[in-house]
Amino acid sequence: MIKKFFYTLFFASLFGLFFSYELKAQCGSELTDICHAELGDARFIRDFPVQHSEAQSGSSPRVTRYNVVLNAGTTYRIFSCNDQTKPGKVIVSLYRGDQLIATTYDVDSGRHFPYIEYPVSASGQYSLTFMFKDGQEGCAVGILSSVR
Amino acid sequence: MAKKNVILLLLISGVVSLFVMSCAPEKREEATDLLTDTMITEDVGITDEAVGEMISSVPNPVEMSALLQKSDVVYSQDLLNPDSNIDNYNTNFERSLNLGVYGTDLVYMNIYDRTVSTLAYLRNVKDLADDLRIGQFFDYETLNRLSESSRNVDSVLYITNRGFDNMTRYLIDQNRSSIAILVAYGTWIESLYISTNVQTKPPNKDLIYQRIGEQKIVLDNLLLLLSNFRNDPNIDELFMDLMDLKKEFDNVSITYVYKEPKMKEVDGSIVVVDKSRSEVNINQEIVDGIARQVNYIRNKIIK
């Protein structure tokens, strides 16, 4: 009986350890690894981890911005992956100056898209912005990659 | 009896520890400058967020190396910073710059499938990162193992690039932005050095020259970034060197025609259709001028 109890305790502890690792593992480098597996034949260039706490009611959702220089003649794929343990879903938008080029969220249909593919024809400085829908708490990673 | 066992165990542990310590690689010399502790972003009036935003615009060397390889440019080992030069780098300033240089060389070698020859460079990256107390971002053992086969090139590049990205973020978070900026500087100069010194031939020569010309945009960003750290005399010198390089890049003109981009859904993802275009006006003479100044800066870095 006691033996059975200790076995149960042992496996429960193992499960707990594994589960807590999984929760922790989602946000950070591990999330980049998970997202990297989605790239297929695209080549990893850079990752952009984003973690936001829930926006205060009445205030605008926080936006994180990164500048990138994109080159003409290259087709880029910008992936995004969410930490499933957090409620927020990331919206990635690509801008050239103030001009919106593309976004992973369609306001009309309410759909999120996994990546943006952009065959660049004008080299220059672009920016990627990351925010979580409705200012929810979230953790995500964006990956800039190039199609070979 | 139990006491005797404990003493025996302690003795064995001591002998094992001594053995392990004696087998560890020779410890490298301590840095002779205090760069990491003296340059904090609060002193320079720029936020960590802004530094991170600007550093991300410095291109990853993968892009330039991949372009060279795709353009059938012949691999040239002679262009790389000799791995033995690592012994010359005794300050955090030199180590940061050359971490970027060796990192770029490593990427260049991997893109050209020279994975087996990368070990010395991998070791240098790890050693310099250890010296700068950021060695935790480079998993030497895994990279070493993966480098044994050219089939693992993508994994090696991914782990290396992710390591550099994580390292940059960590440095910025730790108020050690100047180190991150120096690594980015070394990375960019080495990439530009390789691309301006490789043997190119038509028709891909024009494409490579265009890419060199496009670095004008990156140069402007780097100058802006460095301008916030000029209270350090070493960084001020790098800034002035880039100002001289800017004189050469001023001969490059880039013209743009912007059109309204359109988004369309293809297979559940967003594809952008953009008819905008950019045109880079650059010629052999301009490239030669850029190459001369880049060679001068790069030779100062690696000496």
XYZ file of C-alpha atoms in Angstrom:
451
model
C 0.000 0.000 0.000
C 2.773 2.391 1.041
C 4.779 1.319 -1.995
C 1.824 2.145 -4.245
C 1.483 5.535 -2.577
C 5.147 6.379 -3.222
C 4.915 5.229 -6.844
C 1.877 7.471 -7.357
C 3.653 10.365 -5.666
C 6.762 9.804 -7.802
C 4.858 9.783 -11.105
C 2.687 12.708 -10.036
C 5.846 14.695 -9.264
C 7.333 13.761 -12.635
C 4.153 14.822 -14.387
C 4.094 18.065 -12.407
C 7.710 18.794 -13.284
C 7.078 18.077 -16.961
C 3.893 20.142 -17.016
C 5.450 23.125 -15.269
C 8.394 22.939 -17.719
C 5.953 22.940 -20.645
C 4.206 26.018 -19.282
C 7.484 27.812 -18.786
C 8.933 26.503 -22.005
C 6.291 28.133 -24.167
C 7.534 31.670 -23.673
C 11.118 32.487 -24.680
C 13.719 30.577 -26.662
C 11.603 27.430 -26.646
C 8.796 29.271 -28.390
C 11.297 30.379 -31.040
C 12.305 26.718 -31.479
C 8.668 25.707 -31.897
C 8.083 28.514 -34.390
C 11.317 27.731 -36.237
C 9.942 24.272 -36.971
C 7.155 25.980 -38.957
C 9.543 27.687 -41.385
C 9.753 24.830 -43.863
C 12.290 25.692 -46.552
C 12.586 29.326 -45.482
C 15.860 30.392 -43.871
C 15.823 31.866 -40.374
C 17.163 35.412 -40.225
C 16.083 36.901 -36.893
C 13.575 36.397 -34.118
C 11.539 38.999 -32.271
C 10.175 37.825 -28.933
C 7.375 39.919 -27.485
C 5.803 39.717 -24.056
C 3.111 42.146 -22.933
C 1.068 42.327 -19.772
C -2.639 43.098 -20.026
C -3.319 46.697 -21.046
C -5.043 48.885 -18.439
C -8.721 49.366 -19.225
C -9.210 52.479 -21.315
C -5.596 52.633 -22.472
C -4.306 51.614 -25.897
C -2.685 48.204 -26.299
C 1.087 48.301 -26.049
C 2.976 48.092 -29.326
C 6.552 46.815 -29.733
C 8.406 47.959 -32.817
C 11.549 46.638 -34.519
C 13.289 48.156 -37.530
C 14.507 45.891 -40.283
C 16.247 46.547 -43.572
C 14.704 44.449 -46.334
C 16.396 43.897 -49.667
C 14.869 43.995 -53.122
C 14.959 40.646 -54.878
C 14.408 38.680 -51.672
C 11.123 37.090 -50.665
C 10.668 37.309 -46.923
C 8.304 35.328 -44.752
C 7.355 36.796 -41.403
C 5.997 34.128 -39.096
C 4.308 34.582 -35.745
C 3.675 32.035 -33.012
C 1.785 32.476 -29.769
C 2.382 31.070 -26.336
C -0.787 29.000 -26.008
C -0.842 29.366 -22.246
C -1.528 33.109 -22.529
C -4.833 34.561 -23.709
C -3.401 37.145 -26.147
C -3.025 36.500 -29.869
C -0.325 38.533 -31.530
C -0.960 40.836 -34.467
C 2.134 41.452 -36.575
C 2.118 44.377 -38.972
C 4.702 45.407 -41.525
C 5.196 49.087 -42.310
C 7.268 51.142 -44.720
C 7.424 54.490 -42.977
C 3.810 55.107 -41.984
C 2.420 52.988 -44.799
C 0.943 49.676 -43.750
C 2.181 46.944 -46.078
C 0.536 43.920 -44.491
C -0.807 42.561 -41.241
C -1.514 39.107 -39.872
C -4.988 40.109 -38.658
C -8.020 40.765 -40.821
C -10.356 43.081 -38.934
C -13.358 42.309 -41.170
C -13.276 38.551 -40.757
C -11.536 38.479 -37.362
C -9.037 35.960 -38.757
C -5.396 35.626 -37.764
C -2.910 34.502 -40.401
C 0.241 32.510 -39.561
C 2.612 34.438 -41.812
C 3.105 37.245 -44.266
C 4.986 36.558 -47.477
C 6.565 39.616 -49.012
C 8.572 39.589 -52.250
C 10.438 42.862 -51.715
C 10.910 45.048 -54.762
C 12.076 48.224 -52.993
C 15.046 47.933 -50.646
C 14.864 50.032 -47.544
C 13.987 50.361 -43.943
C 10.775 48.734 -42.822
C 9.365 48.176 -39.382
C 7.571 45.313 -37.727
C 5.095 46.033 -34.991
C 3.720 43.548 -32.491
C 0.612 43.961 -30.376
C -1.873 41.626 -28.747
C -5.496 41.756 -29.808
C -7.643 43.783 -27.413
C -4.562 44.487 -25.285
C -4.676 41.050 -23.707
C -1.737 39.575 -21.876
C 0.391 37.615 -24.307
C 3.708 36.157 -25.259
C 4.704 35.536 -28.858
C 7.603 35.401 -31.228
C 7.934 36.769 -34.719
C 10.464 35.234 -37.081
C 11.892 36.985 -40.107
C 12.981 34.441 -42.696
C 13.850 34.407 -46.363
C 12.538 32.011 -48.969
C 15.314 30.184 -50.817
C 32.243 3.448 9.676
C 29.829 6.009 8.240
C 32.228 8.822 9.175
C 35.074 7.000 7.374
C 32.926 6.699 4.231
C 32.130 10.411 4.285
C 35.822 11.307 4.572
C 36.649 8.919 1.728
C 33.905 10.431 -0.408
C 35.183 13.964 0.250
C 38.716 12.910 -0.654
C 37.562 11.326 -3.918
C 35.499 14.431 -4.760
C 38.532 16.613 -4.115
C 40.768 14.534 -6.364
C 38.111 14.450 -9.126
C 37.596 18.239 -8.894
C 41.332 18.857 -9.138
C 41.513 16.540 -12.161
C 38.604 18.241 -13.903
C 40.059 21.685 -13.214
C 43.443 20.666 -14.579
C 41.785 19.397 -17.772
C 39.775 22.586 -18.326
C 40.905 24.813 -21.217
C 43.521 27.379 -20.353
C 41.861 30.436 -18.857
C 42.088 33.511 -21.051
C 43.398 36.772 -19.696
C 41.107 39.242 -17.972
C 40.122 42.277 -20.030
C 42.290 45.318 -19.520
C 39.458 47.814 -19.936
C 36.235 48.428 -18.035
C 33.968 48.922 -21.012
C 31.181 46.701 -19.754
C 30.789 48.603 -16.538
C 31.321 52.139 -17.678
C 28.969 52.436 -20.632
C 25.419 52.230 -19.478
C 22.534 53.464 -21.560
C 21.221 55.732 -18.802
C 24.354 57.845 -19.224
C 23.820 58.360 -22.912
C 20.213 59.471 -23.043
C 18.817 56.696 -25.199
C 16.352 54.082 -24.055
C 17.063 50.361 -24.176
C 14.020 49.971 -26.384
C 15.416 52.451 -28.921
C 18.788 50.668 -28.930
C 17.058 47.319 -29.550
C 14.943 48.852 -32.299
C 18.007 50.277 -34.081
C 20.261 47.249 -33.650
C 17.647 45.045 -35.291
C 18.158 47.038 -38.488
C 21.763 45.838 -38.796
C 21.450 42.971 -41.286
C 22.164 39.440 -40.293
C 25.309 38.288 -42.197
C 23.340 35.285 -43.440
C 21.683 37.496 -46.034
C 24.888 38.815 -47.625
C 26.675 35.446 -47.488
C 23.666 33.685 -49.010
C 23.592 36.246 -51.828
C 27.295 35.662 -52.563
C 26.849 31.916 -52.595
C 23.736 32.124 -54.758
C 25.616 34.392 -57.164
C 28.317 31.731 -57.683
C 30.984 33.829 -55.998
C 33.939 31.592 -55.148
C 34.555 30.963 -51.437
C 37.677 32.641 -50.128
C 39.177 31.527 -46.831
C 41.891 34.185 -47.178
C 39.353 36.906 -46.537
C 38.538 35.676 -43.045
C 40.117 36.971 -39.871
C 42.762 34.322 -39.045
C 41.588 32.313 -36.062
C 44.979 32.739 -34.350
C 44.350 36.493 -34.076
C 42.171 35.879 -31.038
C 45.242 36.133 -28.800
C 45.591 39.801 -29.777
C 42.267 40.804 -28.266
C 42.785 41.770 -24.650
C 40.157 44.412 -24.013
C 36.388 44.118 -23.920
C 36.294 46.685 -26.712
C 38.439 44.514 -29.013
C 36.696 41.339 -27.947
C 33.218 42.727 -28.638
C 34.142 43.908 -32.129
C 35.862 40.653 -32.991
C 33.023 38.560 -31.636
C 31.005 40.169 -34.427
C 33.820 39.576 -36.932
C 34.276 35.880 -36.078
C 30.497 35.403 -35.932
C 30.213 36.696 -39.495
C 33.121 34.506 -40.652
C 31.382 31.525 -39.091
C 28.160 32.264 -40.965
C 30.081 32.757 -44.231
C 31.843 29.409 -43.821
C 28.599 27.622 -43.008
C 26.719 29.094 -45.955
C 29.485 27.687 -48.164
C 29.239 24.290 -46.449
C 32.711 24.615 -44.895
C 31.247 23.230 -41.674
C 34.184 21.020 -40.795
C 36.648 23.918 -40.954
C 34.516 26.065 -38.681
C 35.645 24.531 -35.391
C 38.398 27.044 -34.653
C 36.022 29.913 -35.395
C 33.327 28.356 -33.263
C 35.848 28.066 -30.424
C 36.795 31.727 -30.881
C 33.178 32.859 -30.754
C 32.649 30.863 -27.587
C 35.895 32.109 -25.978
C 35.229 35.759 -26.761
C 31.645 35.410 -25.549
C 32.892 33.774 -22.338
C 35.370 36.616 -21.849
C 32.478 39.052 -22.138
C 30.366 36.964 -19.719
C 27.826 36.082 -22.413
C 29.076 32.597 -23.249
C 25.789 31.048 -22.128
C 24.245 31.973 -25.497
C 26.560 29.743 -27.511
C 26.089 26.032 -27.057
C 29.573 25.042 -28.178
C 29.080 21.323 -27.623
C 25.922 21.134 -29.760
C 27.355 23.355 -32.485
C 30.576 21.378 -32.481
C 28.663 18.128 -32.895
C 26.386 19.494 -35.620
C 29.343 20.944 -37.513
C 30.627 17.461 -38.191
C 28.229 17.146 -41.090
C 27.316 19.615 -43.821
C 23.753 18.266 -43.651
C 23.317 20.249 -40.443
C 24.167 23.662 -41.904
C 20.686 25.042 -41.352
C 20.655 23.924 -37.723
C 24.109 25.396 -37.124
C 23.064 28.702 -38.667
C 19.823 28.745 -36.703
C 21.514 28.052 -33.360
C 24.282 30.570 -34.079
C 21.901 33.330 -35.162
C 19.492 32.708 -32.316
C 22.468 32.833 -29.951
C 23.502 36.245 -31.282
C 19.901 37.537 -31.092
C 19.479 36.339 -27.493
C 22.856 37.736 -26.560
C 21.981 41.169 -27.957
C 18.713 41.295 -26.032
C 20.415 40.166 -22.849
C 23.130 42.815 -23.163
C 20.569 45.536 -23.694
C 18.517 44.315 -20.711
C 21.648 44.315 -18.576
C 22.523 47.917 -19.475
C 25.492 46.690 -21.502
C 24.251 48.090 -24.800
C 27.690 49.320 -25.826
C 28.880 45.700 -26.083
C 25.846 44.806 -28.219
C 26.528 47.786 -30.477
C 30.194 46.857 -30.899
C 29.274 43.278 -31.807
C 26.800 44.614 -34.394
C 29.492 46.988 -35.718
C 32.014 44.150 -36.112
C 29.384 41.973 -37.759
C 28.436 44.596 -40.290
C 31.990 45.674 -41.164
C 33.103 42.058 -41.688
C 30.117 41.343 -43.899
C 30.827 44.458 -45.949
C 34.542 43.589 -46.068
C 33.828 40.141 -47.498
C 31.324 41.416 -50.052
C 33.597 44.224 -51.298
C 36.648 41.972 -51.564
C 35.328 38.778 -53.155
C 35.921 38.138 -56.830
C 32.698 38.936 -58.623
C 31.854 38.590 -62.277
C 28.895 39.511 -64.490
C 25.969 39.112 -64.505
C 25.735 38.726 -60.731
C 28.305 41.420 -60.074
C 25.652 44.128 -60.478
C 23.368 42.441 -57.972
C 26.147 42.297 -55.382
C 27.125 45.907 -56.037
C 23.497 46.923 -55.547
C 23.430 45.119 -52.223
C 26.625 46.910 -51.228
C 25.030 50.226 -52.194
C 21.955 49.435 -50.101
C 24.190 49.320 -47.034
C 23.973 53.106 -47.121
C 20.671 52.721 -45.242
C 22.314 50.563 -42.579
C 25.230 52.971 -42.264
C 22.863 55.821 -41.431
C 21.285 53.697 -38.681
C 24.664 52.726 -37.246
C 25.824 56.332 -37.190
C 22.674 57.321 -35.340
C 23.210 54.540 -32.837
C 26.893 55.288 -32.250
C 26.273 59.018 -31.944
C 24.661 58.300 -28.565
C 27.790 56.600 -27.239
C 30.471 59.037 -28.346
C 31.447 59.885 -24.783
C 33.619 56.763 -24.963
C 36.774 57.710 -26.942
C 36.986 54.263 -28.568
C 33.420 54.452 -29.799
C 33.978 58.003 -30.918
C 36.846 56.763 -33.100
C 34.579 54.121 -34.643
C 32.010 56.823 -35.274
C 34.587 59.016 -37.043
C 35.711 56.050 -39.166
C 32.113 55.523 -40.221
C 31.817 59.217 -41.070
C 34.709 58.719 -43.508
C 32.917 55.689 -44.905
C 29.794 57.801 -45.259
C 31.717 60.133 -47.610
C 32.173 57.160 -49.942
C 28.541 56.077 -49.583
C 27.399 59.613 -50.359
C 28.328 58.807 -53.956
C 25.652 56.094 -53.993
C 22.180 57.285 -54.863
C 19.030 55.286 -54.254
C 15.811 56.296 -55.952
C 12.401 54.974 -55.028
C 9.079 54.657 -56.765
C 6.382 53.715 -54.280
C 3.083 52.122 -55.216
C 0.172 51.068 -53.061
C 0.821 47.475 -51.948
C -1.995 44.921 -52.003
C -2.563 41.949 -49.722
C -4.102 38.713 -50.891
C -4.760 35.433 -49.170
C -2.913 32.441 -50.597
C -3.190 29.019 -48.924
C -4.295 30.531 -45.642
C -1.501 33.111 -45.462
C -1.021 36.717 -46.501
C 0.978 37.425 -49.643
C 1.886 41.003 -50.509
C 1.874 42.256 -54.068
C 3.934 45.411 -54.259
C 4.895 47.149 -57.492
C 7.172 49.651 -55.728
C 10.794 49.632 -56.744
C 14.146 50.992 -55.728
C 17.109 51.674 -57.942
C 20.649 51.802 -56.625
C 23.120 53.839 -58.647
C 26.603 52.547 -57.984
C 29.638 51.770 -60.140
C 33.058 50.156 -59.886
C 34.754 53.369 -58.813
C 32.307 53.867 -55.936
C 32.641 50.250 -54.829
C 36.440 50.622 -54.851
C 36.176 53.732 -52.669
C 33.883 51.940 -50.217
C 36.189 48.900 -50.197
C 39.251 51.039 -49.373
C 37.617 52.607 -46.325
C 36.062 49.314 -45.198
C 39.475 47.608 -45.458
C 41.000 50.368 -43.349
C 38.349 50.025 -40.607
C 38.386 46.247 -40.668
C 42.175 46.058 -40.435
C 42.080 48.308 -37.386
C 39.522 46.002 -35.775
C 41.306 42.701 -36.366
C 44.927 43.792 -35.841
